[in-house]
PDB file of C-alpha atoms in Angstrom:
ATOM      1  CA  MET A 845      42.096  24.926  12.126  1.00 69.00           C
ATOM      2  CA  ASN A 846      38.514  26.175  11.972  1.00 84.00           C
ATOM      3  CA  VAL A 847      35.256  24.347  12.708  1.00 90.00           C
ATOM      4  CA  ILE A 848      34.627  23.516   9.037  1.00 85.00           C
ATOM      5  CA  ASN A 849      38.067  21.940   8.688  1.00 82.00           C
ATOM      6  CA  GLU A 850      37.533  20.048  11.958  1.00 84.00           C
ATOM      7  CA  ALA A 851      34.263  18.642  10.587  1.00 87.00           C
ATOM      8  CA  GLY A 852      36.340  16.499   8.245  1.00 83.00           C
ATOM      9  CA  ILE A 853      34.418  14.574   5.596  1.00 84.00           C
ATOM     10  CA  LEU A 854      31.092  16.134   6.720  1.00 85.00           C
ATOM     11  CA  ALA A 855      32.240  19.453   5.298  1.00 87.00           C
ATOM     12  CA  ILE A 856      33.722  18.188   2.028  1.00 87.00           C
ATOM     13  CA  SER A 857      31.153  20.079  -0.064  1.00 89.00           C
ATOM     14  CA  THR A 858      31.830  23.308   1.823  1.00 90.00           C
ATOM     15  CA  ARG A 859      35.576  22.883   1.510  1.00 87.00           C
ATOM     16  CA  LEU A 860      35.425  22.077  -2.210  1.00 90.00           C
ATOM     17  CA  HIS A 861      33.187  25.113  -2.727  1.00 92.00           C
ATOM     18  CA  ARG A 862      35.595  27.296  -0.748  1.00 91.00           C
ATOM     19  CA  LEU A 863      38.557  26.021  -2.784  1.00 90.00           C
ATOM     20  CA  SER A 864      36.640  26.488  -6.038  1.00 92.00           C
ATOM     21  CA  GLU A 865      35.731  30.076  -5.163  1.00 94.00           C
ATOM     22  CA  GLN A 866      39.344  30.918  -4.319  1.00 94.00           C
ATOM     23  CA  LEU A 867      40.563  29.385  -7.590  1.00 93.00           C
ATOM     24  CA  ARG A 868      37.902  31.308  -9.533  1.00 94.00           C
ATOM     25  CA  LYS A 869      38.780  34.609  -7.881  1.00 96.00           C
ATOM     26  CA  ASP A 870      42.505  34.152  -8.464  1.00 95.00           C
ATOM     27  CA  GLY A 871      41.911  32.810 -11.988  1.00 94.00           C
ATOM     28  CA  ALA A 872      40.007  35.959 -12.896  1.00 95.00           C
ATOM     29  CA  MET A 873      42.873  38.061 -11.546  1.00 96.00           C
ATOM     30  CA  ILE A 874      45.394  36.053 -13.603  1.00 96.00           C
ATOM     31  CA  TYR A 875      43.451  36.628 -16.843  1.00 96.00           C
ATOM     32  CA  LYS A 876      43.196  40.321 -15.954  1.00 96.00           C
ATOM     33  CA  ALA A 877      46.975  40.473 -15.307  1.00 96.00           C
ATOM     34  CA  PHE A 878      47.463  39.186 -18.873  1.00 96.00           C
ATOM     35  CA  GLY A 879      45.129  41.889 -20.182  1.00 96.00           C
ATOM     36  CA  ILE A 880      42.435  39.362 -21.136  1.00 96.00           C
ATOM     37  CA  ASP A 881      38.807  40.327 -20.609  1.00 91.00           C
ATOM     38  CA  PHE A 882      37.433  36.900 -19.741  1.00 92.00           C
ATOM     39  CA  GLU A 883      34.828  35.429 -17.420  1.00 93.00           C
ATOM     40  CA  LEU A 884      35.725  32.028 -16.009  1.00 93.00           C
ATOM     41  CA  LYS A 885      32.194  30.728 -16.543  1.00 95.00           C
ATOM     42  CA  TRP A 886      32.965  30.797 -20.289  1.00 96.00           C
ATOM     43  CA  PHE A 887      35.971  28.497 -19.990  1.00 96.00           C
ATOM     44  CA  PRO A 888      34.273  25.084 -20.290  1.00 97.00           C
ATOM     45  CA  VAL A 889      32.321  26.094 -23.404  1.00 97.00           C
ATOM     46  CA  ILE A 890      35.206  27.834 -25.147  1.00 98.00           C
ATOM     47  CA  PHE A 891      37.675  25.076 -24.284  1.00 97.00           C
ATOM     48  CA  THR A 892      35.283  22.362 -25.479  1.00 97.00           C
ATOM     49  CA  ILE A 893      34.678  24.082 -28.807  1.00 97.00           C
ATOM     50  CA  TYR A 894      38.385  24.835 -29.160  1.00 97.00           C
ATOM     51  CA  LYS A 895      39.183  21.128 -28.693  1.00 97.00           C
ATOM     52  CA  LYS A 896      36.293  19.749 -30.785  1.00 96.00           C
ATOM     53  CA  GLU A 897      36.283  22.578 -33.400  1.00 95.00           C
ATOM     54  CA  THR A 898      32.482  22.285 -33.761  1.00 95.00           C
ATOM     55  CA  ALA A 899      29.891  20.949 -31.339  1.00 95.00           C
ATOM     56  CA  SER A 900      26.142  20.956 -30.870  1.00 95.00           C
ATOM     57  CA  VAL A 901      24.398  22.234 -27.751  1.00 95.00           C
ATOM     58  CA  VAL A 902      23.809  18.663 -26.547  1.00 95.00           C
ATOM     59  CA  GLU A 903      27.438  17.680 -27.153  1.00 96.00           C
ATOM     60  CA  ILE A 904      28.701  20.745 -25.288  1.00 97.00           C
ATOM     61  CA  ALA A 905      26.293  20.205 -22.372  1.00 97.00           C
ATOM     62  CA  ASN A 906      27.373  16.566 -22.100  1.00 96.00           C
ATOM     63  CA  GLU A 907      31.069  17.421 -22.280  1.00 96.00           C
ATOM     64  CA  ILE A 908      30.928  20.099 -19.589  1.00 96.00           C
ATOM     65  CA  GLY A 909      28.279  18.449 -17.406  1.00 93.00           C
ATOM     66  CA  TYR A 910      25.891  21.417 -17.455  1.00 96.00           C
ATOM     67  CA  THR A 911      22.167  21.396 -18.092  1.00 96.00           C
ATOM     68  CA  HIS A 912      20.895  22.157 -21.577  1.00 95.00           C
ATOM     69  CA  PRO A 913      19.399  25.544 -20.472  1.00 96.00           C
ATOM     70  CA  SER A 914      22.628  26.605 -18.695  1.00 96.00           C
ATOM     71  CA  THR A 915      24.649  25.685 -21.754  1.00 97.00           C
ATOM     72  CA  ILE A 916      22.325  27.639 -24.053  1.00 96.00           C
ATOM     73  CA  THR A 917      22.626  30.693 -21.788  1.00 96.00           C
ATOM     74  CA  LEU A 918      26.433  30.596 -22.049  1.00 97.00           C
ATOM     75  CA  LEU A 919      26.325  29.993 -25.803  1.00 97.00           C
ATOM     76  CA  LYS A 920      24.019  32.983 -26.323  1.00 97.00           C
ATOM     77  CA  GLU A 921      26.290  35.166 -24.216  1.00 97.00           C
ATOM     78  CA  LEU A 922      29.376  34.133 -26.204  1.00 98.00           C
ATOM     79  CA  GLU A 923      27.515  34.492 -29.486  1.00 97.00           C
ATOM     80  CA  LYS A 924      26.452  38.028 -28.532  1.00 97.00           C
ATOM     81  CA  LEU A 925      30.118  38.847 -27.820  1.00 97.00           C
ATOM     82  CA  LYS A 926      30.999  37.427 -31.258  1.00 98.00           C
ATOM     83  CA  ILE A 927      33.303  34.806 -29.731  1.00 98.00           C
ATOM     84  CA  LEU A 928      31.165  31.965 -31.092  1.00 97.00           C
ATOM     85  CA  GLU A 929      28.937  31.493 -34.088  1.00 96.00           C
ATOM     86  CA  TRP A 930      26.935  28.571 -35.388  1.00 95.00           C
ATOM     87  CA  LYS A 931      26.228  26.827 -38.615  1.00 94.00           C
ATOM     88  CA  LYS A 932      23.670  24.208 -39.569  1.00 91.00           C
ATOM     89  CA  ASP A 933      24.755  20.596 -39.459  1.00 83.00           C
ATOM     90  CA  ILE A 934      24.914  19.293 -43.038  1.00 86.00           C
ATOM     91  CA  ASN A 935      23.500  15.939 -41.873  1.00 85.00           C
ATOM     92  CA  ASP A 936      20.657  17.381 -39.780  1.00 82.00           C
ATOM     93  CA  GLU A 937      19.473  20.899 -40.623  1.00 80.00           C
ATOM     94  CA  ARG A 938      17.677  21.204 -37.266  1.00 82.00           C
ATOM     95  CA  LYS A 939      20.985  20.899 -35.434  1.00 87.00           C
ATOM     96  CA  ARG A 940      23.238  23.906 -34.840  1.00 92.00           C
ATOM     97  CA  LEU A 941      26.980  23.394 -34.597  1.00 95.00           C
ATOM     98  CA  PHE A 942      28.915  26.014 -32.656  1.00 97.00           C
ATOM     99  CA  LEU A 943      32.419  27.110 -33.589  1.00 97.00           C
ATOM    100  CA  LEU A 944      34.862  29.828 -32.647  1.00 98.00           C
ATOM    101  CA  THR A 945      34.796  33.044 -34.658  1.00 98.00           C
ATOM    102  CA  ALA A 946      38.004  34.824 -35.674  1.00 98.00           C
ATOM    103  CA  LYS A 947      37.621  36.838 -32.453  1.00 97.00           C
ATOM    104  CA  GLY A 948      37.196  33.586 -30.498  1.00 97.00           C
ATOM    105  CA  ILE A 949      40.292  32.046 -32.066  1.00 98.00           C
ATOM    106  CA  GLU A 950      42.266  35.192 -31.240  1.00 97.00           C
ATOM    107  CA  LEU A 951      41.021  34.990 -27.638  1.00 97.00           C
ATOM    108  CA  VAL A 952      42.080  31.336 -27.343  1.00 97.00           C
ATOM    109  CA  GLU A 953      45.542  32.178 -28.703  1.00 97.00           C
ATOM    110  CA  LYS A 954      45.889  34.882 -26.017  1.00 96.00           C
ATOM    111  CA  MET A 955      44.705  32.436 -23.355  1.00 97.00           C
ATOM    112  CA  LYS A 956      47.047  29.538 -24.210  1.00 97.00           C
ATOM    113  CA  PRO A 957      50.016  31.004 -22.257  1.00 96.00           C
ATOM    114  CA  VAL A 958      47.655  31.585 -19.326  1.00 96.00           C
ATOM    115  CA  TRP A 959      46.502  27.947 -19.483  1.00 96.00           C
ATOM    116  CA  GLU A 960      50.136  26.793 -19.440  1.00 95.00           C
ATOM    117  CA  LEU A 961      50.905  29.003 -16.449  1.00 95.00           C
ATOM    118  CA  VAL A 962      47.752  27.926 -14.603  1.00 93.00           C
ATOM    119  CA  ALA A 963      48.572  24.236 -15.175  1.00 90.00           C
ATOM    120  CA  ILE A 964      52.041  24.745 -13.666  1.00 90.00           C
ATOM    121  CA  VAL A 965      50.724  26.657 -10.660  1.00 91.00           C
ATOM    122  CA  LEU A 966      47.883  24.209  -9.990  1.00 87.00           C
ATOM    123  CA  SER A 967      50.342  21.306 -10.190  1.00 84.00           C
ATOM    124  CA  GLU A 968      52.446  23.021  -7.521  1.00 83.00           C
ATOM    125  CA  ILE A 969      49.406  23.760  -5.348  1.00 81.00           C
ATOM    126  CA  ALA A 970      48.122  20.210  -5.599  1.00 79.00           C
ATOM    127  CA  ASP A 971      51.667  18.962  -4.845  1.00 70.00           C
ATOM    128  CA  ASN A 972      51.085  16.134  -7.287  1.00 60.00           C
ATOM    129  CA  GLU A 973      48.367  17.002  -9.800  1.00 50.00           C
ATOM    130  CA  ASN A 974      47.636  13.368 -10.611  1.00 59.00           C
ATOM    131  CA  ASN A 975      46.631  12.486  -7.040  1.00 80.00           C
ATOM    132  CA  LEU A 976      44.122  15.317  -6.785  1.00 79.00           C
ATOM    133  CA  LEU A 977      42.717  14.703 -10.253  1.00 79.00           C
ATOM    134  CA  LYS A 978      42.610  10.944  -9.652  1.00 83.00           C
ATOM    135  CA  ALA A 979      40.630  11.475  -6.446  1.00 84.00           C
ATOM    136  CA  ILE A 980      38.199  13.798  -8.234  1.00 85.00           C
ATOM    137  CA  ASP A 981      37.825  11.341 -11.139  1.00 86.00           C
ATOM    138  CA  GLU A 982      37.143   8.456  -8.750  1.00 90.00           C
ATOM    139  CA  ALA A 983      34.565  10.450  -6.772  1.00 90.00           C
ATOM    140  CA  GLU A 984      32.801  11.616  -9.953  1.00 89.00           C
ATOM    141  CA  GLU A 985      32.719   8.078 -11.319  1.00 93.00           C
ATOM    142  CA  LYS A 986      31.269   6.667  -8.088  1.00 93.00           C
ATOM    143  CA  ILE A 987      28.628   9.403  -7.970  1.00 92.00           C
ATOM    144  CA  ALA A 988      27.763   8.810 -11.640  1.00 91.00           C
ATOM    145  CA  ASN A 989      27.168   5.132 -10.842  1.00 94.00           C
ATOM    146  CA  GLN A 990      25.171   5.836  -7.690  1.00 94.00           C
ATOM    147  CA  SER A 991      24.475   9.356  -6.426  1.00 93.00           C
ATOM    148  CA  PHE A 992      25.318  10.619  -2.967  1.00 91.00           C
ATOM    149  CA  TYR A 993      21.578  10.733  -2.214  1.00 94.00           C
ATOM    150  CA  GLN A 994      20.985   7.174  -3.484  1.00 95.00           C
ATOM    151  CA  ARG A 995      23.838   5.879  -1.356  1.00 92.00           C
ATOM    152  CA  ALA A 996      22.515   7.645   1.740  1.00 91.00           C
ATOM    153  CA  MET A 997      18.981   6.299   1.200  1.00 94.00           C
ATOM    154  CA  GLN A 998      20.327   2.790   0.636  1.00 92.00           C
ATOM    155  CA  ILE A 999      22.161   2.875   3.975  1.00 92.00           C
ATOM    156  CA  LYS A1000      19.160   4.473   5.739  1.00 90.00           C
ATOM    157  CA  ASN A1001      16.771   1.841   4.389  1.00 93.00           C
ATOM    158  CA  SER A1002      19.074  -1.053   5.262  1.00 89.00           C
ATOM    159  CA  LYS A1003      18.962  -0.196   8.969  1.00 78.00           C
TER     160      LYS A1003
END
């Protein structure tokens, strides 16, 4: 056990970051092993549009939990690669709705077996996927209701 692991809950952010980086690195290698040229940062946008079929910038940003500017950056990148395109919303001409292009649909079809494999492997790694996901859901919900910072300041000010 190293010092970070010994720090317990104090190092939760570091440990989650470390785990996330390892999953990203291995995830990229898995896509490459399937012959798919794919950057993991694209996943939340592509998956959201795949599931919703069309979505505005605001809808995508809300779904994936990214800022509006970060979402736009990813959308522009995917648009430039011809994976996504947009059309005007028939109800509001100022609003752009993003959708997968034929190339994007083809990419998703290639990625579906990878997603199935990844789900199996992550379930094995997590031992019981539902416990890990439940813990993450609970933590995200608590932080959405009152941030880590707000909680810390509340305790500090009550002393």
